[in-house]
Coordinates of C-alpha atoms in Angstrom, one line a residue:
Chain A
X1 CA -6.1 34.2 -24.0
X2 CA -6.4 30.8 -25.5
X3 CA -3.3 28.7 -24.6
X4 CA -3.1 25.1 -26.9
X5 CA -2.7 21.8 -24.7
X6 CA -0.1 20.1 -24.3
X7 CA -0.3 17.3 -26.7
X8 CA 1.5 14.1 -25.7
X9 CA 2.2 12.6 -28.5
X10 CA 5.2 10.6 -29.0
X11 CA 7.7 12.9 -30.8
X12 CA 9.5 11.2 -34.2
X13 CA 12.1 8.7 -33.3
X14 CA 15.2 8.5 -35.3
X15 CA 14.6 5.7 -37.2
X16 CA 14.2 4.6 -40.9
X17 CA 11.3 6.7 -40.9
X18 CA 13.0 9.6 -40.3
X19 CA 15.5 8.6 -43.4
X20 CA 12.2 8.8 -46.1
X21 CA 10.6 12.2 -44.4
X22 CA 13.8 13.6 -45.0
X23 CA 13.7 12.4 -49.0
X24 CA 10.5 13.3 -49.6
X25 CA 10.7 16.6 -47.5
X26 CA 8.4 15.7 -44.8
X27 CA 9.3 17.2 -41.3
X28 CA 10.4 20.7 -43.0
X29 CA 8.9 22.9 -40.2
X30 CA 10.8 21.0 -37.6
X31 CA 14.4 21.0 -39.8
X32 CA 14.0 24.7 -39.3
X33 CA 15.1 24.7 -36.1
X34 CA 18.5 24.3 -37.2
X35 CA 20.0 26.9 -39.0
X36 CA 20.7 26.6 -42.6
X37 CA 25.0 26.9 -42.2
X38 CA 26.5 27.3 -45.3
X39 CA 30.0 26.2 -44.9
X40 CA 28.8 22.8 -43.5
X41 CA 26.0 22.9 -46.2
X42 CA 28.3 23.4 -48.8
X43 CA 31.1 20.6 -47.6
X44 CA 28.6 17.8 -47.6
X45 CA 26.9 18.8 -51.0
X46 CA 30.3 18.8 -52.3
X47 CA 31.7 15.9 -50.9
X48 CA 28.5 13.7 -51.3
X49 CA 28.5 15.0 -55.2
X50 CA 32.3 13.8 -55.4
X51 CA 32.1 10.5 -53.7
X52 CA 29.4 9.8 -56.1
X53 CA 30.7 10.6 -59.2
X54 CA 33.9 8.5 -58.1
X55 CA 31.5 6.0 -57.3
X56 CA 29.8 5.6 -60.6
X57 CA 32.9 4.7 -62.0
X58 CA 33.9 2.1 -59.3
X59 CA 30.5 0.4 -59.7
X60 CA 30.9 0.7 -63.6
X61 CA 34.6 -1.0 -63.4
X62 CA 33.1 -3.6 -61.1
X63 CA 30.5 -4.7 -63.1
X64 CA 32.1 -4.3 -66.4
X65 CA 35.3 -6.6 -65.0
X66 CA 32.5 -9.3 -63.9
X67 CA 31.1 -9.5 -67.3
X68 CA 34.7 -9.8 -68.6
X69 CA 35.3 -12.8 -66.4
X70 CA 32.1 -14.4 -67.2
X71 CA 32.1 -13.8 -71.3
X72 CA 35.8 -15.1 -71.1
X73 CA 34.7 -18.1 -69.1
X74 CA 31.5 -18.4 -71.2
X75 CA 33.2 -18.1 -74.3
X76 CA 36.7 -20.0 -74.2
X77 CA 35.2 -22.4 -72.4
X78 CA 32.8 -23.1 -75.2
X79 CA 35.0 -24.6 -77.5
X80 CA 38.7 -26.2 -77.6
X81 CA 41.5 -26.0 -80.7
X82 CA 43.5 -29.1 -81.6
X83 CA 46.2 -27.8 -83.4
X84 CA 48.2 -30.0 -85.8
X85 CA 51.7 -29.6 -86.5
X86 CA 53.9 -32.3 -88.7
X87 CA 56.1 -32.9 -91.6
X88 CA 54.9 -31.8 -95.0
X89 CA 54.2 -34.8 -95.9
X90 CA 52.4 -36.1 -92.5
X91 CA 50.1 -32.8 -92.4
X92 CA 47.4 -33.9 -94.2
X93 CA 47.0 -37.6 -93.0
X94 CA 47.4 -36.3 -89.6
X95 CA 45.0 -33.9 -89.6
X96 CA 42.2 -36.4 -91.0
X97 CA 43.1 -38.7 -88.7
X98 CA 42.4 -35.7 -85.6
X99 CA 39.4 -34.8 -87.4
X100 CA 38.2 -38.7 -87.5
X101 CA 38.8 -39.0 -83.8
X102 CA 37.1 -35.9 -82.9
X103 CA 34.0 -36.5 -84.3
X104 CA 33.8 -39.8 -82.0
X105 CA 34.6 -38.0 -79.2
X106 CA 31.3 -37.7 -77.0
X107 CA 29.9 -34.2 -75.8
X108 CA 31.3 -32.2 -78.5
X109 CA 29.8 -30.5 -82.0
X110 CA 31.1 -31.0 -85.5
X111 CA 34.9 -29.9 -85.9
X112 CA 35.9 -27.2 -88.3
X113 CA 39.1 -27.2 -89.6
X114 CA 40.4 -23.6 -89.9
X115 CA 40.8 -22.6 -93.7
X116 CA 44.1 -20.5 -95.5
X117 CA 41.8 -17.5 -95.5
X118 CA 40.4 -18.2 -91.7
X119 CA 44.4 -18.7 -90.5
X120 CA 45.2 -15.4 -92.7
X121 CA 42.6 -13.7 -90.9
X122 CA 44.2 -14.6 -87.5
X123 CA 47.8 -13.8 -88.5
X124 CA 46.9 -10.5 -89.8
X125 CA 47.3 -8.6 -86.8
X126 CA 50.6 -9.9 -86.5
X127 CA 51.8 -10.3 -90.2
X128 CA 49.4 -7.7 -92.0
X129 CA 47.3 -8.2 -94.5
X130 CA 49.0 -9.8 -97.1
X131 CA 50.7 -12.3 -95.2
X132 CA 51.7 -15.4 -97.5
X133 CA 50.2 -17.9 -95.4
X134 CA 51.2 -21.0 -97.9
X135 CA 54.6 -20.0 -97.6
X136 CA 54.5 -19.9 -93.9
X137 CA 55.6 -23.0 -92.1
X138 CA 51.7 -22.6 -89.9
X139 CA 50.2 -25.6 -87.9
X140 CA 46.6 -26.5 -89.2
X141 CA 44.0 -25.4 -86.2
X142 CA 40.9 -27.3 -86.1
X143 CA 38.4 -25.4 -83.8
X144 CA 35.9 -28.1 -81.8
X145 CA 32.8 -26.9 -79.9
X146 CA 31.5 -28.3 -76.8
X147 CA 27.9 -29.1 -77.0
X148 CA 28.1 -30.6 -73.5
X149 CA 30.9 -30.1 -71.3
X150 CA 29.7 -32.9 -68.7
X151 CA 30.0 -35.8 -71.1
X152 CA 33.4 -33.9 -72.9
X153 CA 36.9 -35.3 -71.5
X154 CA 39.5 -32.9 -72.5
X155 CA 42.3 -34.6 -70.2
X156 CA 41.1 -38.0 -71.8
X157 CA 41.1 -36.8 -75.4
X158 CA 44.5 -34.7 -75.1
X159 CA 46.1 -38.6 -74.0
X160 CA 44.3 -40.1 -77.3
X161 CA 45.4 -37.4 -79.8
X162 CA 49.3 -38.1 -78.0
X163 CA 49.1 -41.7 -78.3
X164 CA 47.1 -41.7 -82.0
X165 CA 48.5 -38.3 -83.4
X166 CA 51.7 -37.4 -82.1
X167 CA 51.9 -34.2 -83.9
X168 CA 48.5 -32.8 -82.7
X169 CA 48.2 -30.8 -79.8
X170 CA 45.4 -29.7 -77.8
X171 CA 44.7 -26.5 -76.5
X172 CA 41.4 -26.2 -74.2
X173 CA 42.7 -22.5 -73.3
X174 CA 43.0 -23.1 -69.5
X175 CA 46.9 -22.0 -69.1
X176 CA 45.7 -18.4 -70.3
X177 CA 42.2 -18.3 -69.7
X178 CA 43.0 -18.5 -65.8
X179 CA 44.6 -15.7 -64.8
X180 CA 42.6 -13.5 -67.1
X181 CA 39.9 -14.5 -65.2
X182 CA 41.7 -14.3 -62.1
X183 CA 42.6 -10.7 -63.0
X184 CA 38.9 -9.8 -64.1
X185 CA 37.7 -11.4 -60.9
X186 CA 40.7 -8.9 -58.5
X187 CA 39.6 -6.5 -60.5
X188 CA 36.0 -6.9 -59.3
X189 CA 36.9 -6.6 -56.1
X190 CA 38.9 -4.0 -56.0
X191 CA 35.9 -2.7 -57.7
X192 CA 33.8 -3.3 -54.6
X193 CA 36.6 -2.4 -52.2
X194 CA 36.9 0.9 -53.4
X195 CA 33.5 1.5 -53.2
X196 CA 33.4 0.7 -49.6
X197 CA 36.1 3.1 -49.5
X198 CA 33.8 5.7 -50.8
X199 CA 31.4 5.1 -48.3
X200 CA 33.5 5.2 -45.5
X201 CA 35.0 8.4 -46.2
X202 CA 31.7 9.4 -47.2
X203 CA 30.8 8.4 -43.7
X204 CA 33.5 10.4 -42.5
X205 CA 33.2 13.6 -44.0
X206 CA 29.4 13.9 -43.2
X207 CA 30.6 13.3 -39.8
X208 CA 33.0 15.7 -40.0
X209 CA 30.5 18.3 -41.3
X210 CA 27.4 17.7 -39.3
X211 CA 29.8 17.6 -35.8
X212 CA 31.1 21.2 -36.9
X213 CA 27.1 22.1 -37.9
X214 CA 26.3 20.7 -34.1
X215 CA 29.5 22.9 -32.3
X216 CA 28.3 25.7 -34.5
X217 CA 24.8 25.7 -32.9
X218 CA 25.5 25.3 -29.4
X219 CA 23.3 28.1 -28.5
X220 CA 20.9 27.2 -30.8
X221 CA 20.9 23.3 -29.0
X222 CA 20.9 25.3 -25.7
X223 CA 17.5 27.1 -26.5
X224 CA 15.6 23.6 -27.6
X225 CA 17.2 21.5 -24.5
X226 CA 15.7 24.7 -22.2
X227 CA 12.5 24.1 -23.8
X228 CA 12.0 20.9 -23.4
X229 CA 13.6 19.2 -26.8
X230 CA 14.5 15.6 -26.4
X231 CA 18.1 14.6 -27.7
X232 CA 16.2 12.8 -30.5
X233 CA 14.1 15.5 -31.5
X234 CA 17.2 17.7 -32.0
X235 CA 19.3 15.6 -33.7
X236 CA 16.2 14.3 -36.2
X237 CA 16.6 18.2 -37.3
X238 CA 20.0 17.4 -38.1
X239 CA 20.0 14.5 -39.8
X240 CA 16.9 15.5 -41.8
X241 CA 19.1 18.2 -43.2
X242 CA 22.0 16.4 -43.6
X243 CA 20.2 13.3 -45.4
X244 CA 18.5 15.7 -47.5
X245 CA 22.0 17.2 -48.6
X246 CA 23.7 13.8 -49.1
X247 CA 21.4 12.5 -51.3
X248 CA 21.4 15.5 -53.6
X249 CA 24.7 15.8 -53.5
X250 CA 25.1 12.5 -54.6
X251 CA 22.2 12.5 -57.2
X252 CA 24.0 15.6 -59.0
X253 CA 27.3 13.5 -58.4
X254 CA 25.9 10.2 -60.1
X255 CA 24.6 11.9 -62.8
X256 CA 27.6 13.7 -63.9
X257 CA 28.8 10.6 -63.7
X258 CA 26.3 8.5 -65.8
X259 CA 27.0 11.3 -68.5
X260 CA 30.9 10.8 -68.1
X261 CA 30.3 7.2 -68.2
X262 CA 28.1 7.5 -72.0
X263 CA 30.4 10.1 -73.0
X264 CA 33.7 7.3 -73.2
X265 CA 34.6 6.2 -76.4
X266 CA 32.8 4.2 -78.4
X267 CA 35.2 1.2 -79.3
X268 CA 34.7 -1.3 -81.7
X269 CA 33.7 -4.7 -80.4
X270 CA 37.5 -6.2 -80.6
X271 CA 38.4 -4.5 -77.9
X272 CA 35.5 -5.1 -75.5
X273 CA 37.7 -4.4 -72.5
X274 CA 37.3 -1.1 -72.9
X275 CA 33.9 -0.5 -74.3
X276 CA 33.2 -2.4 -71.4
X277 CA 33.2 -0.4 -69.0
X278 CA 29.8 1.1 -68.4
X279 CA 26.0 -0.6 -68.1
X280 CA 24.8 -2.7 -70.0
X281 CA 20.9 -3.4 -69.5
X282 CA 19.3 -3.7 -66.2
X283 CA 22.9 -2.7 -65.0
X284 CA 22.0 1.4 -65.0
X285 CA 19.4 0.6 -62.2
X286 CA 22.6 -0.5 -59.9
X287 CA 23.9 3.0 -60.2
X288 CA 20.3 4.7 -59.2
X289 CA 21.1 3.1 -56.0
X290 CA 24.1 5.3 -55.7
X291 CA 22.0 8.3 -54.3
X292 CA 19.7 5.7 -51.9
X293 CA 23.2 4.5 -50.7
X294 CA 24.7 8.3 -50.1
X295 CA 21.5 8.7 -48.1
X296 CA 21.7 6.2 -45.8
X297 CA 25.4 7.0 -45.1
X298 CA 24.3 10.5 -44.2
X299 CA 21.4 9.3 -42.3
X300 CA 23.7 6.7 -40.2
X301 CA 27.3 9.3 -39.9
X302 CA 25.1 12.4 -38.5
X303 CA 23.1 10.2 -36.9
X304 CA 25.7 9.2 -34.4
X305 CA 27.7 12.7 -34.8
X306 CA 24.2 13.7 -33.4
X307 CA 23.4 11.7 -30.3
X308 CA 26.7 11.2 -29.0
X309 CA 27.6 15.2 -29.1
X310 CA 24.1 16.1 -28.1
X311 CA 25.1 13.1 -25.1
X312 CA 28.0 15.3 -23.6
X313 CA 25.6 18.2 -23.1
X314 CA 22.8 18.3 -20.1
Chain B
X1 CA 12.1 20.0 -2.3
X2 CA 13.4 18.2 1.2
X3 CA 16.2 19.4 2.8
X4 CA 17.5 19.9 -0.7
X5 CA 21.2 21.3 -1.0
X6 CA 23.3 21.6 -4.0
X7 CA 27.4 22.5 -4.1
X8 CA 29.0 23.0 -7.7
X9 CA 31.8 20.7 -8.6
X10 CA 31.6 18.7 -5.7
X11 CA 32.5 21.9 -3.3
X12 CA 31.2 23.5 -0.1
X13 CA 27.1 24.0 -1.1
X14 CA 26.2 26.8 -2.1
X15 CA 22.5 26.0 -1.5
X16 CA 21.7 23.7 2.0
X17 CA 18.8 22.3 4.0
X18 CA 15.7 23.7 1.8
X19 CA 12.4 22.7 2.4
X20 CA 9.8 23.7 0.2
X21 CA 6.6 23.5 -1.5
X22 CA 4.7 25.0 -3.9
X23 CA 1.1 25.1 -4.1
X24 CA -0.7 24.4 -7.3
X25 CA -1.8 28.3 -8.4
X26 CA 0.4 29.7 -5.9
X27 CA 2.7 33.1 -7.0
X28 CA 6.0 32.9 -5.4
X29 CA 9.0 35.8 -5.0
X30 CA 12.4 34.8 -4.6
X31 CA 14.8 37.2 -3.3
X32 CA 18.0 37.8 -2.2
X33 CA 21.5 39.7 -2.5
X34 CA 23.6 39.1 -5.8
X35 CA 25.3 36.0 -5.8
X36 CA 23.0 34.1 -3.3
X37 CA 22.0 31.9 -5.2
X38 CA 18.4 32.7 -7.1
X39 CA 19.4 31.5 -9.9
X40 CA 20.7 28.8 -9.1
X41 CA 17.7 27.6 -7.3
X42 CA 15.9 28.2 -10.4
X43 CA 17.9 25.9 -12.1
X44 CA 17.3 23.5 -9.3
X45 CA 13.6 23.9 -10.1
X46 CA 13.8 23.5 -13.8
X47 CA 16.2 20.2 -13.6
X48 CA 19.0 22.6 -15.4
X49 CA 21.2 21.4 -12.0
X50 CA 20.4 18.5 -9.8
X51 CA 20.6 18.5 -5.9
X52 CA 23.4 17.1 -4.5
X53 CA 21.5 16.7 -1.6
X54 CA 18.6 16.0 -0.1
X55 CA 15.1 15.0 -2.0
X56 CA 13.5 17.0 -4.9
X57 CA 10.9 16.6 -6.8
X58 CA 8.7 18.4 -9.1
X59 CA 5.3 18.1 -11.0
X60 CA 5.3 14.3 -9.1
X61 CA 8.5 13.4 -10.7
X62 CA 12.0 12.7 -8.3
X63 CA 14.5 15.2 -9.8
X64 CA 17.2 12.8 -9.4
X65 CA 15.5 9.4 -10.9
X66 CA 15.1 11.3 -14.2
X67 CA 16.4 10.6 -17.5
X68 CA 17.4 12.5 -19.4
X69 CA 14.1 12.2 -21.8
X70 CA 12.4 12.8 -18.1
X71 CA 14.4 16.1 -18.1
X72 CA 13.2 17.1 -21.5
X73 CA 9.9 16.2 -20.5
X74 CA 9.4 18.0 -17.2
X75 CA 10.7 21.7 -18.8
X76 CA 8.1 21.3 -21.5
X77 CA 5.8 21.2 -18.1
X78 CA 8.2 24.1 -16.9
X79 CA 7.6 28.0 -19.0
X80 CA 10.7 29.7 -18.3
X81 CA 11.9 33.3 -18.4
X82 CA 15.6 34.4 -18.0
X83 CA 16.8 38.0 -17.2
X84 CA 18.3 37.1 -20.7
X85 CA 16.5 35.6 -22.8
X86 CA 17.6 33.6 -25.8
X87 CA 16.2 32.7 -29.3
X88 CA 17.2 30.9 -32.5
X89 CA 17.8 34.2 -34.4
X90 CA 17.4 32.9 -37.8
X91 CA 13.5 32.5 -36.9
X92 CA 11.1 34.6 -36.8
X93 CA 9.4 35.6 -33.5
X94 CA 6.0 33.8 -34.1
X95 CA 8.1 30.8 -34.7
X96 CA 10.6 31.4 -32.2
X97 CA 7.2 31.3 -29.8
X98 CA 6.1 28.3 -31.7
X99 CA 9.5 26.5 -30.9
X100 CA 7.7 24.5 -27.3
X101 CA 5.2 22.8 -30.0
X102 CA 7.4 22.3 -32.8
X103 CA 9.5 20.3 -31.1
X104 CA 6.8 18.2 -29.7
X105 CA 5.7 17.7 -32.8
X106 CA 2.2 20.0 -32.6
X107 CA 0.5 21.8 -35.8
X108 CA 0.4 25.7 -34.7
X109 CA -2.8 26.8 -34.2
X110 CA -2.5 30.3 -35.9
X111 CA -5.6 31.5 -33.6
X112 CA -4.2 30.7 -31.1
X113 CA -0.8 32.6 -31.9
X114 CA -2.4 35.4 -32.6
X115 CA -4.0 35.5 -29.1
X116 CA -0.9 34.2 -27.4
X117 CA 1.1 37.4 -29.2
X118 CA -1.9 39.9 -29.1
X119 CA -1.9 39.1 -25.3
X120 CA 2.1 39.5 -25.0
X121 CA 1.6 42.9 -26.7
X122 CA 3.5 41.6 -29.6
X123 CA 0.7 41.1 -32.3
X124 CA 2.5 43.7 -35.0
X125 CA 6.2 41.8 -34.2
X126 CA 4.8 38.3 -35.2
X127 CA 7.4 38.5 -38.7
X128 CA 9.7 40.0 -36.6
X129 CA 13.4 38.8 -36.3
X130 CA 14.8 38.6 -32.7
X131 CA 17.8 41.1 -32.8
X132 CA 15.3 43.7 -33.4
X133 CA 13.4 43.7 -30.4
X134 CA 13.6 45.5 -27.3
X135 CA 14.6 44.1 -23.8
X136 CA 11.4 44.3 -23.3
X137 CA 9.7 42.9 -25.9
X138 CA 12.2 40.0 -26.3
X139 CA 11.1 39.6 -22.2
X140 CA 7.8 39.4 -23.6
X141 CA 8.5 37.6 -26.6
X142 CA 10.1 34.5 -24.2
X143 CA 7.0 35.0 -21.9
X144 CA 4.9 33.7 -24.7
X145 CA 7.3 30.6 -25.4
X146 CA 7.2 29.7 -21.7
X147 CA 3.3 29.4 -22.1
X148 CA 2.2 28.5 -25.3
X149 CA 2.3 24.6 -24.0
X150 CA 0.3 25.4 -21.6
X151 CA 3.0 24.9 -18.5
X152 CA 2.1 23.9 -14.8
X153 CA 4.9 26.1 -13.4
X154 CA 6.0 29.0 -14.9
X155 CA 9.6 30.5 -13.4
X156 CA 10.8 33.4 -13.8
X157 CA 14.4 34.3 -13.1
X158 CA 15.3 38.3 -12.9
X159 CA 12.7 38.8 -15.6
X160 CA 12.8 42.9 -15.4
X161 CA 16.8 42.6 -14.6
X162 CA 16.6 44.8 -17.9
X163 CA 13.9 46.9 -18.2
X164 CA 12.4 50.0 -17.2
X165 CA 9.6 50.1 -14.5
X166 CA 7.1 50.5 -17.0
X167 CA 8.4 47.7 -18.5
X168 CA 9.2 45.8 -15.6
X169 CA 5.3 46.7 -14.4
X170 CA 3.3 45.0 -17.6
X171 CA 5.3 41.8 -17.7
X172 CA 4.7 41.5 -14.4
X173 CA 0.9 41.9 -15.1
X174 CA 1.3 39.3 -17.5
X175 CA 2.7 37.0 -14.8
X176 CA -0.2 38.1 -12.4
X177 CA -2.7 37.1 -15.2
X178 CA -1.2 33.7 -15.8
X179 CA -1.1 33.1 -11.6
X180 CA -4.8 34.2 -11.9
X181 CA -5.5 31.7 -14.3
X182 CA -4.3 29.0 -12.5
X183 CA -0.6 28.7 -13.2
X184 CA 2.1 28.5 -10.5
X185 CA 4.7 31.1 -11.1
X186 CA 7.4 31.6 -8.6
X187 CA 9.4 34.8 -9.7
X188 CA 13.3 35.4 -8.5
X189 CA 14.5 39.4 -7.9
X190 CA 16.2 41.6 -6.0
X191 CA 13.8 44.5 -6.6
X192 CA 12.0 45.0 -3.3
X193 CA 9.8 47.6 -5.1
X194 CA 8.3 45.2 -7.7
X195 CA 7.9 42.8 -5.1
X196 CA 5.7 45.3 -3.3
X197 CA 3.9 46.6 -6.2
X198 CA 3.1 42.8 -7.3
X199 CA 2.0 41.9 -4.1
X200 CA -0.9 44.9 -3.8
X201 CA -2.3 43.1 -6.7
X202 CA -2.3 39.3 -5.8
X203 CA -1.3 37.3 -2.6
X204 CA 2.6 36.5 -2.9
X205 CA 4.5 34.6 -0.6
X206 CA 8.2 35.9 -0.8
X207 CA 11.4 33.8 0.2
X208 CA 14.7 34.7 0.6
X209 CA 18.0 33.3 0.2
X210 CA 20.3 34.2 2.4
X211 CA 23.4 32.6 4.2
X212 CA 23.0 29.0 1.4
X213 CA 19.8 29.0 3.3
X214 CA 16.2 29.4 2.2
X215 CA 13.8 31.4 4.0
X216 CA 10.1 32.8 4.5
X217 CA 10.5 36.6 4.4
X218 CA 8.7 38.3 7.2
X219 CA 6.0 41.3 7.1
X220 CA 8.9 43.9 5.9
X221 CA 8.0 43.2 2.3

């Protein structure tokens, strides 16, 4: 009879280690000491596949709500409308004499006073298309660019046009350009908060799962404690397994979800809060992350399911 | 162990004042009526219980200083063998042998199996699931788990509890063979007969339990 020695090698500790053998598969003989159980199996798949389709669409409203805010910031705040209302008679000479001071104002481009068929084009929405601008009693809009907001005054040119034009007005967009931003920017976080909440009950339910797994096995946990298994070697069989199955849960989950996501409607650029709401560029890579994420929830919820149940039993 | 007792739940001991020690290579019987308390010192022996008195220690390690990574690590020093054994049913019986070195984290020499099986009489039930065996070839079957790491001590609580005489007869040769190789194996039954047949064939000392209280068994066996 030939007996092998006992090898004392330090068994696997239940560390970060243990999170990549179970993604790449390493450690398979020694998951087979748990039974494959196909109700807890079958709960985490599931619910890791849910999570991460919900997920998806969290992380696509999150990031789609911080571009908003940013274009809307980028873009209003990249140019200001002086708009010019007078007397018949006083329109004209009012608006050249807004147009003169605005080309002296410092840190701004040339102005471009709106034309009938520009201010048509904006009142169409509202008036349709044949709307009889002439006849219409509408202020003259000069748009102004800012070519460099640090030397451009707003405040300091809104108290000249009072003071030199009394009929012009101007309109740096700030009264409604603030709490869209505002909203984008609630939005975002809600965005991240509901994520979190994914996680969590993420967290929970693999929790849930791998503690019924454990109480399922008890004779099973019995045998390997008899023979000499260390809490840590037991409960690295578990979470192996129960890694393994959150992160292909949640790779089936996030891509269902990535196909839900391309499959929205493909709206024209006017309404860009809407067609928003997916990835834009490097932005798809964020949602890759989604299974990583899943992964390390599992590894972390049956870790400590694990070592505290496997802790109650000599 | 040192005047070693142990009481469960805190209550009148069941076990008291026993002072023993085993010799490296030495083959041990413990008997006793039902319900003395065999298995129980078994237990003791394998750090399934802890004294609640007294000093104990085994292999050079204090049974009551030990973790409970000290625990795991003296039964992988410990082969034992229950009247009952148990397996993880979903595996096979080569792996179900295996189990001692998969969980340490050892490749299975598949020589070495073979042998270790072949040797158990078990060779042909290597793919073979455990609810298919017979008393005594699951007996068998946990005979080869308790070895295949090579243990200092091997214990064997009411091994033949089950089994025929036959039966009871060629695990107990397998028990002689491991003593005669250098193993400590310390045996617990109430089956006078097999304690006289075992101890025609190697030199046996035989204690009894009797009263909570461990003793040397005289000449009568």
């Amino acid at each position: 009879m030939r007996l092998p020695k006992l090898n004392r090698r330090v068994v696997k500790g239940l560390d970060l280690r243990t999170l990549l053998t179970a993604l790449t598969g390493e450690g398979a003989s020694g998951d087979r000491i748990v039974p494959p159980t196909g109700f807890t199996a079958h709960l985490t798949l599931f619910a890791a596949g849910a999570m991460a389709f919900l997920a998806v669409f969290a992380l696509a409203l999150s990031l789609a709500t911080g571009r908003l805010a940013d274009r809307w910031s980028e873009s209003l705040a990249q140019t200001v409308t002086v708009r010019v209302s007078a007397p018949a008679g006083q329109v004209e000479p009012q608006t050249e004499a807004v147009m003169q001071i605005l080309r002296g104002t410092p840190g701004v481009g040339e102005p471009h006073l709106l034309t009938q068929d520009q201010m048509a084009d904006l009142l169409t929405p509202w008036f349709g298309p044949d709307v009889p601008v002439d006849a219409l009693p509408v202020p003259r809009l000069i748009e102004l660019p800012i070519a460099d907001a640090r030397d451009f005054d707003a405040e300091g040119l809104r108290l000249r046009l009072e003071g030199e034009v009394p009929g012009a007005v101007l309109d740096d967009h700030t009264e409604w350009r603030r709490p869209l931003v505002t909203a984008a920017n609630r939005l975002q976080v809600l965005g991240i908060l509901s994520l979190m909440l994914i996680a969590a009950a993420s967290a929970a339910m693999i929790t849930l799962a791998a503690k019924a797994a454990l109480a399922a096995n008890g004779q099973v946990i019995r045998v390997l404690r008899l023979i000499g298994a260390r809490d840590i070697t037991i409960a690295t069989a578990f979470v192996r397994r129960f890694t393994r199955r959150a992160a292909l849960g949640a790779g089936v989950g996030t891509l269902l979800g990535l196909l839900a996501v391309i499959a929205l409607p493909d709206l024209d650029d006017s309404s860009q809060f809407l067609t928003g709401l997916g990835f834009q560029g490097w932005s798809w890579l964020w949602a890759l992350l989604i299974p990583l994420v899943a992964a390390g929830v599992g590894f972390l919820a049956t870790r400590w399911a694990a070592l505290s149940m496997l802790g109650q039993v000599r | 162990m040192q005047d070693a007792g142990f009481g469960y739940h805190g209550g009148a001991p069941l076990l008291s004042g026993m002072t023993l020690s085993l010799q490296p290579g030495s083959f041990h019987f413990l008997t006793g009526p039902s319900g003395a308390g065999k298995t129980t010192f078994m237990r003791l022996c394998y750090a399934d219980l802890l004294p609640t008195a007294g000093r104990m220690s085994a292999l050079g390690q204090d049974m009551r200083g030990l973790t409970r990574d000290g625990i795991a690590a003296l039964r992988r020093k410990v082969g034992v063998v229950h009247q009952d054994p148990q397996f993880l049913d979903h595996l096979p019986v080569a792996e179900n042998v295996a189990l001692p070195l998969t969980i340490a984290g050892q490749a299975v020499d598949m020589a070495a199996m073979r042998d270790l099986l072949g040797w158990v009489g078990l060779a042909q039930q290597a793919r073979a699931m455990p609810d298919s065996l017979s008393g005594g070839e699951r007996q068998r079957v946990a005979l080869a788990r308790a070895v295949i790491l090579s243990p200092d001590l091997v214990l064997a609580d009411e091994p033949t509890g089950n089994l025929d005489w036959d039966m009871s007869m060629r695990l107990m040769q397998l028990l002689i063979e491991l003593n005669k190789s250098g193993k400590t194996v310390m045996v617990a039954t109430h089956d006078l007969n097999l304690i006289r047949a075992t101890k025609a064939q190697v030199a046996a000392r035989v204690l009894r339990i009797a009263g909570g209280e461990l003793h040397l068994a005289g000449a009568d066996l």
